[in-house]
C-alpha cells in the first residue's frame, strides 16, 4: 500500500505532544498507511516559514522541492488572525500557490482560543467564544477564497470546553494543547482528510468515554 504523504508546517500547537505521531496512530488504527513529515518552530508565523532566509523557511522550501506530498497542512500563529489578519491571508495565498505548484493540496489547521483565565484574553479584552469566532471566521474565509479544505480544530475545542469541561484540553499555560487536546486536533485532521468518522477507531491509549466525546466533536466539526 502506497502511504499517503503529509507535511505539517506550524509552530508549538503542532509540535506539542507530537501531533504527527498522534495522526499516524489514527491512520494505523483505521488500517491506512501514512507518512507524516513536519517543520515546526515555537511561536512562528506562516510568513516566517515562507522566508528562504529563515532556517525553517529554507527547510520548508527544501522539503517541498525534494518530496512528493499529497497534503501540506498549514497552521499559523494563534494570534495572527486577531492581530494581523491581512498577513494571515497573504501567507495562506502564497503557500497555496507554492504547494499546488509542487502537485500537493493545502489544508488549513484552524487553531483554538486561549482558555478562560489566560492573560492574553485579559489583555485583548475578549472571551474564549469571541476569540474562537474570530479565528474561525478568518480560516473559513481563507478556505473559501482558495477552495481548500479546513480542519476546524478550534471549533471542536470550543464544543468540548463548553459541553465537557471535565475533559482538559489545555496545558497548564492555558494555551498549548494537553495530550487530549492534541488527540482532538489529530481526529479533526484525520476526519477532514479521509472523510471518515474517528468514532469507531480503536484507541486503547484513551479512556473509552473520553475518546468517544473527542471523536464525536471532531466528526460534528469536520463532517458536516
JSON list of C-alpha atoms in Angstrom, two decimals:
[
{"chain": "A", "resi": 1, "resn": "UNK", "atom": "CA", "xyz": [0.00, 0.00, 0.00]},
{"chain": "A", "resi": 2, "resn": "UNK", "atom": "CA", "xyz": [1.42, 3.35, -1.05]},
{"chain": "A", "resi": 3, "resn": "UNK", "atom": "CA", "xyz": [1.42, 5.61, 2.02]},
{"chain": "A", "resi": 4, "resn": "UNK", "atom": "CA", "xyz": [-0.40, 8.93, 1.98]},
{"chain": "A", "resi": 5, "resn": "UNK", "atom": "CA", "xyz": [2.26, 11.61, 2.44]},
{"chain": "A", "resi": 6, "resn": "UNK", "atom": "CA", "xyz": [1.67, 14.67, 4.61]},
{"chain": "A", "resi": 7, "resn": "UNK", "atom": "CA", "xyz": [3.82, 17.67, 5.52]},
{"chain": "A", "resi": 8, "resn": "UNK", "atom": "CA", "xyz": [2.86, 19.68, 8.61]},
{"chain": "A", "resi": 9, "resn": "UNK", "atom": "CA", "xyz": [4.01, 23.30, 8.78]},
{"chain": "A", "resi": 10, "resn": "UNK", "atom": "CA", "xyz": [3.38, 25.18, 12.01]},
{"chain": "A", "resi": 11, "resn": "UNK", "atom": "CA", "xyz": [4.58, 26.02, 15.49]},
{"chain": "A", "resi": 12, "resn": "UNK", "atom": "CA", "xyz": [4.17, 24.68, 19.03]},
{"chain": "A", "resi": 13, "resn": "UNK", "atom": "CA", "xyz": [0.46, 23.99, 18.50]},
{"chain": "A", "resi": 14, "resn": "UNK", "atom": "CA", "xyz": [1.70, 21.32, 16.09]},
{"chain": "A", "resi": 15, "resn": "UNK", "atom": "CA", "xyz": [4.78, 20.03, 17.89]},
{"chain": "A", "resi": 16, "resn": "UNK", "atom": "CA", "xyz": [3.27, 19.78, 21.39]},
{"chain": "A", "resi": 17, "resn": "UNK", "atom": "CA", "xyz": [2.66, 16.07, 22.03]},
{"chain": "A", "resi": 18, "resn": "UNK", "atom": "CA", "xyz": [3.95, 15.25, 18.52]},
{"chain": "A", "resi": 19, "resn": "UNK", "atom": "CA", "xyz": [0.75, 15.82, 16.57]},
{"chain": "A", "resi": 20, "resn": "UNK", "atom": "CA", "xyz": [2.27, 13.96, 13.62]},
{"chain": "A", "resi": 21, "resn": "UNK", "atom": "CA", "xyz": [2.59, 10.80, 15.71]},
{"chain": "A", "resi": 22, "resn": "UNK", "atom": "CA", "xyz": [-0.97, 11.08, 17.03]},
{"chain": "A", "resi": 23, "resn": "UNK", "atom": "CA", "xyz": [-2.25, 11.45, 13.46]},
{"chain": "A", "resi": 24, "resn": "UNK", "atom": "CA", "xyz": [-0.22, 8.43, 12.41]},
{"chain": "A", "resi": 25, "resn": "UNK", "atom": "CA", "xyz": [-1.84, 6.43, 15.24]},
{"chain": "A", "resi": 26, "resn": "UNK", "atom": "CA", "xyz": [-5.29, 7.25, 13.86]},
{"chain": "A", "resi": 27, "resn": "UNK", "atom": "CA", "xyz": [-4.36, 6.25, 10.32]},
{"chain": "A", "resi": 28, "resn": "UNK", "atom": "CA", "xyz": [-2.87, 3.00, 11.59]},
{"chain": "A", "resi": 29, "resn": "UNK", "atom": "CA", "xyz": [-5.99, 2.26, 13.68]},
{"chain": "A", "resi": 30, "resn": "UNK", "atom": "CA", "xyz": [-8.05, 2.78, 10.52]},
{"chain": "A", "resi": 31, "resn": "UNK", "atom": "CA", "xyz": [-5.87, 0.38, 8.55]},
{"chain": "A", "resi": 32, "resn": "UNK", "atom": "CA", "xyz": [-4.42, 3.16, 6.42]},
{"chain": "A", "resi": 33, "resn": "UNK", "atom": "CA", "xyz": [-0.80, 3.86, 5.56]},
{"chain": "A", "resi": 34, "resn": "UNK", "atom": "CA", "xyz": [0.60, 7.35, 6.08]},
{"chain": "A", "resi": 35, "resn": "UNK", "atom": "CA", "xyz": [3.95, 9.14, 6.32]},
{"chain": "A", "resi": 36, "resn": "UNK", "atom": "CA", "xyz": [3.86, 12.47, 8.17]},
{"chain": "A", "resi": 37, "resn": "UNK", "atom": "CA", "xyz": [6.74, 14.93, 7.86]},
{"chain": "A", "resi": 38, "resn": "UNK", "atom": "CA", "xyz": [6.93, 18.24, 9.71]},
{"chain": "A", "resi": 39, "resn": "UNK", "atom": "CA", "xyz": [8.66, 21.61, 10.05]},
{"chain": "A", "resi": 40, "resn": "UNK", "atom": "CA", "xyz": [7.77, 23.45, 13.25]},
{"chain": "A", "resi": 41, "resn": "UNK", "atom": "CA", "xyz": [9.16, 26.28, 15.37]},
{"chain": "A", "resi": 42, "resn": "UNK", "atom": "CA", "xyz": [7.66, 27.70, 18.54]},
{"chain": "A", "resi": 43, "resn": "UNK", "atom": "CA", "xyz": [5.74, 30.94, 18.05]},
{"chain": "A", "resi": 44, "resn": "UNK", "atom": "CA", "xyz": [6.34, 31.06, 14.32]},
{"chain": "A", "resi": 45, "resn": "UNK", "atom": "CA", "xyz": [4.05, 32.64, 11.75]},
{"chain": "A", "resi": 46, "resn": "UNK", "atom": "CA", "xyz": [3.46, 31.18, 8.31]},
{"chain": "A", "resi": 47, "resn": "UNK", "atom": "CA", "xyz": [5.24, 34.23, 6.87]},
{"chain": "A", "resi": 48, "resn": "UNK", "atom": "CA", "xyz": [8.45, 33.09, 8.57]},
{"chain": "A", "resi": 49, "resn": "UNK", "atom": "CA", "xyz": [8.01, 29.63, 7.11]},
{"chain": "A", "resi": 50, "resn": "UNK", "atom": "CA", "xyz": [7.83, 31.28, 3.67]},
{"chain": "A", "resi": 51, "resn": "UNK", "atom": "CA", "xyz": [11.09, 33.19, 4.14]},
{"chain": "A", "resi": 52, "resn": "UNK", "atom": "CA", "xyz": [14.01, 31.43, 2.40]},
{"chain": "A", "resi": 53, "resn": "UNK", "atom": "CA", "xyz": [16.43, 33.38, 4.60]},
{"chain": "A", "resi": 54, "resn": "UNK", "atom": "CA", "xyz": [14.92, 31.83, 7.73]},
{"chain": "A", "resi": 55, "resn": "UNK", "atom": "CA", "xyz": [16.41, 28.39, 8.57]},
{"chain": "A", "resi": 56, "resn": "UNK", "atom": "CA", "xyz": [12.96, 26.86, 8.97]},
{"chain": "A", "resi": 57, "resn": "UNK", "atom": "CA", "xyz": [11.67, 28.63, 5.87]},
{"chain": "A", "resi": 58, "resn": "UNK", "atom": "CA", "xyz": [14.61, 27.22, 3.94]},
{"chain": "A", "resi": 59, "resn": "UNK", "atom": "CA", "xyz": [13.80, 23.75, 5.32]},
{"chain": "A", "resi": 60, "resn": "UNK", "atom": "CA", "xyz": [10.18, 24.07, 4.16]},
{"chain": "A", "resi": 61, "resn": "UNK", "atom": "CA", "xyz": [11.34, 25.07, 0.67]},
{"chain": "A", "resi": 62, "resn": "UNK", "atom": "CA", "xyz": [13.77, 22.13, 0.59]},
{"chain": "A", "resi": 63, "resn": "UNK", "atom": "CA", "xyz": [11.15, 19.60, 1.65]},
{"chain": "A", "resi": 64, "resn": "UNK", "atom": "CA", "xyz": [8.63, 20.88, -0.89]},
{"chain": "A", "resi": 65, "resn": "UNK", "atom": "CA", "xyz": [11.25, 20.74, -3.65]},
{"chain": "A", "resi": 66, "resn": "UNK", "atom": "CA", "xyz": [12.59, 17.28, -2.82]},
{"chain": "A", "resi": 67, "resn": "UNK", "atom": "CA", "xyz": [9.45, 15.36, -1.78]},
{"chain": "A", "resi": 68, "resn": "UNK", "atom": "CA", "xyz": [6.10, 14.48, -3.30]},
{"chain": "A", "resi": 69, "resn": "UNK", "atom": "CA", "xyz": [3.45, 15.20, -0.69]},
{"chain": "A", "resi": 70, "resn": "UNK", "atom": "CA", "xyz": [-0.26, 14.59, -1.05]},
{"chain": "A", "resi": 71, "resn": "UNK", "atom": "CA", "xyz": [-1.28, 17.21, 1.52]},
{"chain": "A", "resi": 72, "resn": "UNK", "atom": "CA", "xyz": [0.53, 20.09, 3.22]},
{"chain": "A", "resi": 73, "resn": "UNK", "atom": "CA", "xyz": [-1.08, 21.23, 6.48]},
{"chain": "A", "resi": 74, "resn": "UNK", "atom": "CA", "xyz": [-0.76, 24.92, 7.36]},
{"chain": "A", "resi": 75, "resn": "UNK", "atom": "CA", "xyz": [-1.02, 26.18, 10.96]},
{"chain": "A", "resi": 76, "resn": "UNK", "atom": "CA", "xyz": [-0.38, 29.86, 11.62]},
{"chain": "A", "resi": 77, "resn": "UNK", "atom": "CA", "xyz": [0.39, 31.64, 14.87]},
{"chain": "A", "resi": 78, "resn": "UNK", "atom": "CA", "xyz": [-2.74, 31.50, 17.02]},
{"chain": "A", "resi": 79, "resn": "UNK", "atom": "CA", "xyz": [-2.95, 35.29, 17.41]},
{"chain": "A", "resi": 80, "resn": "UNK", "atom": "CA", "xyz": [-2.30, 36.14, 13.74]},
{"chain": "A", "resi": 81, "resn": "UNK", "atom": "CA", "xyz": [-5.95, 36.35, 12.71]},
{"chain": "A", "resi": 82, "resn": "UNK", "atom": "CA", "xyz": [-6.61, 38.77, 15.57]},
{"chain": "A", "resi": 83, "resn": "UNK", "atom": "CA", "xyz": [-3.53, 40.96, 15.27]},
{"chain": "A", "resi": 84, "resn": "UNK", "atom": "CA", "xyz": [-2.56, 40.70, 11.60]},
{"chain": "A", "resi": 85, "resn": "UNK", "atom": "CA", "xyz": [-5.39, 39.23, 9.51]},
{"chain": "A", "resi": 86, "resn": "UNK", "atom": "CA", "xyz": [-4.03, 40.69, 6.27]},
{"chain": "A", "resi": 87, "resn": "UNK", "atom": "CA", "xyz": [-0.72, 38.96, 6.92]},
{"chain": "A", "resi": 88, "resn": "UNK", "atom": "CA", "xyz": [-2.53, 35.70, 7.59]},
{"chain": "A", "resi": 89, "resn": "UNK", "atom": "CA", "xyz": [-4.46, 35.86, 4.30]},
{"chain": "A", "resi": 90, "resn": "UNK", "atom": "CA", "xyz": [-1.34, 36.84, 2.38]},
{"chain": "A", "resi": 91, "resn": "UNK", "atom": "CA", "xyz": [0.67, 33.94, 3.81]},
{"chain": "A", "resi": 92, "resn": "UNK", "atom": "CA", "xyz": [-2.06, 31.40, 3.07]},
{"chain": "A", "resi": 93, "resn": "UNK", "atom": "CA", "xyz": [-2.32, 32.67, -0.52]},
{"chain": "A", "resi": 94, "resn": "UNK", "atom": "CA", "xyz": [1.42, 32.39, -1.12]},
{"chain": "A", "resi": 95, "resn": "UNK", "atom": "CA", "xyz": [1.62, 28.95, 0.45]},
{"chain": "A", "resi": 96, "resn": "UNK", "atom": "CA", "xyz": [-1.32, 27.68, -1.59]},
{"chain": "A", "resi": 97, "resn": "UNK", "atom": "CA", "xyz": [0.44, 28.73, -4.78]},
{"chain": "A", "resi": 98, "resn": "UNK", "atom": "CA", "xyz": [3.71, 27.08, -3.75]},
{"chain": "A", "resi": 99, "resn": "UNK", "atom": "CA", "xyz": [2.06, 23.87, -2.60]},
{"chain": "A", "resi": 100, "resn": "UNK", "atom": "CA", "xyz": [-0.06, 23.47, -5.71]},
{"chain": "A", "resi": 101, "resn": "UNK", "atom": "CA", "xyz": [2.97, 24.11, -7.90]},
{"chain": "A", "resi": 102, "resn": "UNK", "atom": "CA", "xyz": [4.50, 21.03, -6.31]},
{"chain": "A", "resi": 103, "resn": "UNK", "atom": "CA", "xyz": [1.41, 18.93, -7.05]},
{"chain": "A", "resi": 104, "resn": "UNK", "atom": "CA", "xyz": [0.17, 18.77, -3.46]},
{"chain": "A", "resi": 105, "resn": "UNK", "atom": "CA", "xyz": [-3.02, 20.01, -1.82]},
{"chain": "A", "resi": 106, "resn": "UNK", "atom": "CA", "xyz": [-3.06, 22.56, 1.04]},
{"chain": "A", "resi": 107, "resn": "UNK", "atom": "CA", "xyz": [-5.17, 22.08, 4.17]},
{"chain": "A", "resi": 108, "resn": "UNK", "atom": "CA", "xyz": [-5.77, 24.69, 6.89]},
{"chain": "A", "resi": 109, "resn": "UNK", "atom": "CA", "xyz": [-5.42, 23.66, 10.54]},
{"chain": "A", "resi": 110, "resn": "UNK", "atom": "CA", "xyz": [-7.64, 26.08, 12.47]},
{"chain": "A", "resi": 111, "resn": "UNK", "atom": "CA", "xyz": [-6.31, 26.81, 15.95]},
{"chain": "A", "resi": 112, "resn": "UNK", "atom": "CA", "xyz": [-8.30, 27.45, 19.12]},
{"chain": "A", "resi": 113, "resn": "UNK", "atom": "CA", "xyz": [-8.89, 30.19, 21.66]},
{"chain": "A", "resi": 114, "resn": "UNK", "atom": "CA", "xyz": [-6.93, 30.64, 24.84]},
{"chain": "A", "resi": 115, "resn": "UNK", "atom": "CA", "xyz": [-8.54, 29.10, 27.91]},
{"chain": "A", "resi": 116, "resn": "UNK", "atom": "CA", "xyz": [-10.59, 31.27, 30.28]},
{"chain": "A", "resi": 117, "resn": "UNK", "atom": "CA", "xyz": [-8.20, 32.93, 32.73]},
{"chain": "A", "resi": 118, "resn": "UNK", "atom": "CA", "xyz": [-5.46, 33.46, 30.16]},
{"chain": "A", "resi": 119, "resn": "UNK", "atom": "CA", "xyz": [-3.61, 36.76, 30.48]},
{"chain": "A", "resi": 120, "resn": "UNK", "atom": "CA", "xyz": [-3.80, 37.13, 26.69]},
{"chain": "A", "resi": 121, "resn": "UNK", "atom": "CA", "xyz": [-7.60, 37.18, 26.83]},
{"chain": "A", "resi": 122, "resn": "UNK", "atom": "CA", "xyz": [-7.49, 39.79, 29.56]},
{"chain": "A", "resi": 123, "resn": "UNK", "atom": "CA", "xyz": [-5.02, 41.98, 27.65]},
{"chain": "A", "resi": 124, "resn": "UNK", "atom": "CA", "xyz": [-7.09, 41.78, 24.46]},
{"chain": "A", "resi": 125, "resn": "UNK", "atom": "CA", "xyz": [-10.37, 42.14, 26.39]},
{"chain": "A", "resi": 126, "resn": "UNK", "atom": "CA", "xyz": [-12.03, 39.21, 24.62]},
{"chain": "A", "resi": 127, "resn": "UNK", "atom": "CA", "xyz": [-13.69, 35.98, 25.70]},
{"chain": "A", "resi": 128, "resn": "UNK", "atom": "CA", "xyz": [-12.80, 32.46, 24.52]},
{"chain": "A", "resi": 129, "resn": "UNK", "atom": "CA", "xyz": [-16.01, 32.47, 22.48]},
{"chain": "A", "resi": 130, "resn": "UNK", "atom": "CA", "xyz": [-15.08, 35.73, 20.74]},
{"chain": "A", "resi": 131, "resn": "UNK", "atom": "CA", "xyz": [-11.56, 34.51, 20.03]},
{"chain": "A", "resi": 132, "resn": "UNK", "atom": "CA", "xyz": [-12.91, 31.22, 18.66]},
{"chain": "A", "resi": 133, "resn": "UNK", "atom": "CA", "xyz": [-15.30, 33.06, 16.34]},
{"chain": "A", "resi": 134, "resn": "UNK", "atom": "CA", "xyz": [-12.62, 35.45, 15.08]},
{"chain": "A", "resi": 135, "resn": "UNK", "atom": "CA", "xyz": [-10.19, 32.64, 14.28]},
{"chain": "A", "resi": 136, "resn": "UNK", "atom": "CA", "xyz": [-12.92, 30.51, 12.72]},
{"chain": "A", "resi": 137, "resn": "UNK", "atom": "CA", "xyz": [-14.18, 33.33, 10.50]},
{"chain": "A", "resi": 138, "resn": "UNK", "atom": "CA", "xyz": [-10.68, 34.06, 9.17]},
{"chain": "A", "resi": 139, "resn": "UNK", "atom": "CA", "xyz": [-9.77, 30.43, 8.50]},
{"chain": "A", "resi": 140, "resn": "UNK", "atom": "CA", "xyz": [-13.10, 29.74, 6.82]},
{"chain": "A", "resi": 141, "resn": "UNK", "atom": "CA", "xyz": [-12.77, 32.84, 4.65]},
{"chain": "A", "resi": 142, "resn": "UNK", "atom": "CA", "xyz": [-9.26, 31.77, 3.58]},
{"chain": "A", "resi": 143, "resn": "UNK", "atom": "CA", "xyz": [-10.52, 28.26, 2.86]},
{"chain": "A", "resi": 144, "resn": "UNK", "atom": "CA", "xyz": [-13.34, 29.65, 0.71]},
{"chain": "A", "resi": 145, "resn": "UNK", "atom": "CA", "xyz": [-11.06, 32.06, -1.15]},
{"chain": "A", "resi": 146, "resn": "UNK", "atom": "CA", "xyz": [-8.60, 29.34, -2.13]},
{"chain": "A", "resi": 147, "resn": "UNK", "atom": "CA", "xyz": [-11.05, 26.43, -2.39]},
{"chain": "A", "resi": 148, "resn": "UNK", "atom": "CA", "xyz": [-9.16, 24.32, 0.13]},
{"chain": "A", "resi": 149, "resn": "UNK", "atom": "CA", "xyz": [-10.28, 22.06, 2.99]},
{"chain": "A", "resi": 150, "resn": "UNK", "atom": "CA", "xyz": [-10.09, 23.10, 6.61]},
{"chain": "A", "resi": 151, "resn": "UNK", "atom": "CA", "xyz": [-9.70, 21.11, 9.81]},
{"chain": "A", "resi": 152, "resn": "UNK", "atom": "CA", "xyz": [-11.77, 23.21, 12.25]},
{"chain": "A", "resi": 153, "resn": "UNK", "atom": "CA", "xyz": [-9.91, 22.15, 15.36]},
{"chain": "A", "resi": 154, "resn": "UNK", "atom": "CA", "xyz": [-10.74, 25.38, 17.19]},
{"chain": "A", "resi": 155, "resn": "UNK", "atom": "CA", "xyz": [-14.47, 24.81, 16.79]},
{"chain": "A", "resi": 156, "resn": "UNK", "atom": "CA", "xyz": [-14.21, 21.26, 18.12]},
{"chain": "A", "resi": 157, "resn": "UNK", "atom": "CA", "xyz": [-12.13, 22.56, 21.04]},
{"chain": "A", "resi": 158, "resn": "UNK", "atom": "CA", "xyz": [-14.82, 25.07, 21.94]},
{"chain": "A", "resi": 159, "resn": "UNK", "atom": "CA", "xyz": [-17.53, 22.40, 21.86]},
{"chain": "A", "resi": 160, "resn": "UNK", "atom": "CA", "xyz": [-15.61, 20.18, 24.27]},
{"chain": "A", "resi": 161, "resn": "UNK", "atom": "CA", "xyz": [-14.72, 23.09, 26.56]},
{"chain": "A", "resi": 162, "resn": "UNK", "atom": "CA", "xyz": [-18.35, 24.17, 26.82]},
{"chain": "A", "resi": 163, "resn": "UNK", "atom": "CA", "xyz": [-20.05, 20.75, 26.83]},
{"chain": "A", "resi": 164, "resn": "UNK", "atom": "CA", "xyz": [-17.49, 18.61, 28.67]},
{"chain": "A", "resi": 165, "resn": "UNK", "atom": "CA", "xyz": [-15.40, 20.92, 30.88]},
{"chain": "A", "resi": 166, "resn": "UNK", "atom": "CA", "xyz": [-14.12, 17.88, 32.80]},
{"chain": "A", "resi": 167, "resn": "UNK", "atom": "CA", "xyz": [-12.06, 16.96, 29.71]},
{"chain": "A", "resi": 168, "resn": "UNK", "atom": "CA", "xyz": [-8.90, 19.02, 29.98]},
{"chain": "A", "resi": 169, "resn": "UNK", "atom": "CA", "xyz": [-7.74, 20.05, 26.51]},
{"chain": "A", "resi": 170, "resn": "UNK", "atom": "CA", "xyz": [-5.21, 22.61, 27.68]},
{"chain": "A", "resi": 171, "resn": "UNK", "atom": "CA", "xyz": [-1.70, 22.55, 29.02]},
{"chain": "A", "resi": 172, "resn": "UNK", "atom": "CA", "xyz": [-1.39, 24.42, 32.37]},
{"chain": "A", "resi": 173, "resn": "UNK", "atom": "CA", "xyz": [-0.22, 27.50, 30.43]},
{"chain": "A", "resi": 174, "resn": "UNK", "atom": "CA", "xyz": [-3.85, 27.90, 29.19]},
{"chain": "A", "resi": 175, "resn": "UNK", "atom": "CA", "xyz": [-2.83, 27.99, 25.53]},
{"chain": "A", "resi": 176, "resn": "UNK", "atom": "CA", "xyz": [-0.98, 24.88, 24.36]},
{"chain": "A", "resi": 177, "resn": "UNK", "atom": "CA", "xyz": [-2.81, 21.57, 24.00]},
{"chain": "A", "resi": 178, "resn": "UNK", "atom": "CA", "xyz": [-2.76, 18.81, 26.55]},
{"chain": "A", "resi": 179, "resn": "UNK", "atom": "CA", "xyz": [-2.31, 15.31, 25.16]},
{"chain": "A", "resi": 180, "resn": "UNK", "atom": "CA", "xyz": [-6.11, 15.10, 24.86]},
{"chain": "A", "resi": 181, "resn": "UNK", "atom": "CA", "xyz": [-6.14, 18.40, 23.00]},
{"chain": "A", "resi": 182, "resn": "UNK", "atom": "CA", "xyz": [-3.57, 17.06, 20.57]},
{"chain": "A", "resi": 183, "resn": "UNK", "atom": "CA", "xyz": [-5.64, 13.91, 20.04]},
{"chain": "A", "resi": 184, "resn": "UNK", "atom": "CA", "xyz": [-8.66, 16.09, 19.27]},
{"chain": "A", "resi": 185, "resn": "UNK", "atom": "CA", "xyz": [-6.60, 18.04, 16.71]},
{"chain": "A", "resi": 186, "resn": "UNK", "atom": "CA", "xyz": [-5.44, 14.76, 15.16]},
{"chain": "A", "resi": 187, "resn": "UNK", "atom": "CA", "xyz": [-9.02, 13.49, 14.98]},
{"chain": "A", "resi": 188, "resn": "UNK", "atom": "CA", "xyz": [-10.15, 16.65, 13.20]},
{"chain": "A", "resi": 189, "resn": "UNK", "atom": "CA", "xyz": [-7.34, 16.42, 10.66]},
{"chain": "A", "resi": 190, "resn": "UNK", "atom": "CA", "xyz": [-7.99, 12.69, 10.15]},
{"chain": "A", "resi": 191, "resn": "UNK", "atom": "CA", "xyz": [-11.71, 13.25, 9.60]},
{"chain": "A", "resi": 192, "resn": "UNK", "atom": "CA", "xyz": [-11.08, 16.12, 7.19]},
{"chain": "A", "resi": 193, "resn": "UNK", "atom": "CA", "xyz": [-8.53, 14.22, 5.11]},
{"chain": "A", "resi": 194, "resn": "UNK", "atom": "CA", "xyz": [-10.30, 10.86, 4.99]},
{"chain": "A", "resi": 195, "resn": "UNK", "atom": "CA", "xyz": [-13.96, 11.93, 5.26]},
{"chain": "A", "resi": 196, "resn": "UNK", "atom": "CA", "xyz": [-14.28, 9.18, 7.86]},
{"chain": "A", "resi": 197, "resn": "UNK", "atom": "CA", "xyz": [-15.53, 9.50, 11.41]},
{"chain": "A", "resi": 198, "resn": "UNK", "atom": "CA", "xyz": [-12.93, 8.70, 14.06]},
{"chain": "A", "resi": 199, "resn": "UNK", "atom": "CA", "xyz": [-15.60, 7.42, 16.45]},
{"chain": "A", "resi": 200, "resn": "UNK", "atom": "CA", "xyz": [-15.06, 3.74, 15.59]},
{"chain": "A", "resi": 201, "resn": "UNK", "atom": "CA", "xyz": [-11.27, 3.74, 15.74]},
{"chain": "A", "resi": 202, "resn": "UNK", "atom": "CA", "xyz": [-9.69, 1.57, 18.45]},
{"chain": "A", "resi": 203, "resn": "UNK", "atom": "CA", "xyz": [-7.61, 3.87, 20.66]},
{"chain": "A", "resi": 204, "resn": "UNK", "atom": "CA", "xyz": [-6.51, 1.88, 23.71]},
{"chain": "A", "resi": 205, "resn": "UNK", "atom": "CA", "xyz": [-4.38, 4.83, 24.87]},
{"chain": "A", "resi": 206, "resn": "UNK", "atom": "CA", "xyz": [-7.55, 6.81, 25.67]},
{"chain": "A", "resi": 207, "resn": "UNK", "atom": "CA", "xyz": [-10.33, 6.13, 28.17]},
{"chain": "A", "resi": 208, "resn": "UNK", "atom": "CA", "xyz": [-13.28, 4.93, 26.01]},
{"chain": "A", "resi": 209, "resn": "UNK", "atom": "CA", "xyz": [-15.88, 7.50, 27.08]},
{"chain": "A", "resi": 210, "resn": "UNK", "atom": "CA", "xyz": [-13.40, 10.36, 26.71]},
{"chain": "A", "resi": 211, "resn": "UNK", "atom": "CA", "xyz": [-12.30, 9.10, 23.30]},
{"chain": "A", "resi": 212, "resn": "UNK", "atom": "CA", "xyz": [-15.95, 8.95, 22.23]},
{"chain": "A", "resi": 213, "resn": "UNK", "atom": "CA", "xyz": [-16.61, 12.57, 23.19]},
{"chain": "A", "resi": 214, "resn": "UNK", "atom": "CA", "xyz": [-13.49, 13.78, 21.38]},
{"chain": "A", "resi": 215, "resn": "UNK", "atom": "CA", "xyz": [-14.26, 11.76, 18.26]},
{"chain": "A", "resi": 216, "resn": "UNK", "atom": "CA", "xyz": [-17.88, 12.90, 18.16]},
{"chain": "A", "resi": 217, "resn": "UNK", "atom": "CA", "xyz": [-16.87, 16.55, 18.49]},
{"chain": "A", "resi": 218, "resn": "UNK", "atom": "CA", "xyz": [-14.33, 16.10, 15.67]},
{"chain": "A", "resi": 219, "resn": "UNK", "atom": "CA", "xyz": [-16.93, 14.43, 13.47]},
{"chain": "A", "resi": 220, "resn": "UNK", "atom": "CA", "xyz": [-19.50, 17.17, 14.09]},
{"chain": "A", "resi": 221, "resn": "UNK", "atom": "CA", "xyz": [-16.99, 19.90, 13.31]},
{"chain": "A", "resi": 222, "resn": "UNK", "atom": "CA", "xyz": [-15.48, 18.30, 10.21]},
{"chain": "A", "resi": 223, "resn": "UNK", "atom": "CA", "xyz": [-18.09, 16.09, 8.57]},
{"chain": "A", "resi": 224, "resn": "UNK", "atom": "CA", "xyz": [-20.98, 18.49, 8.06]}
]
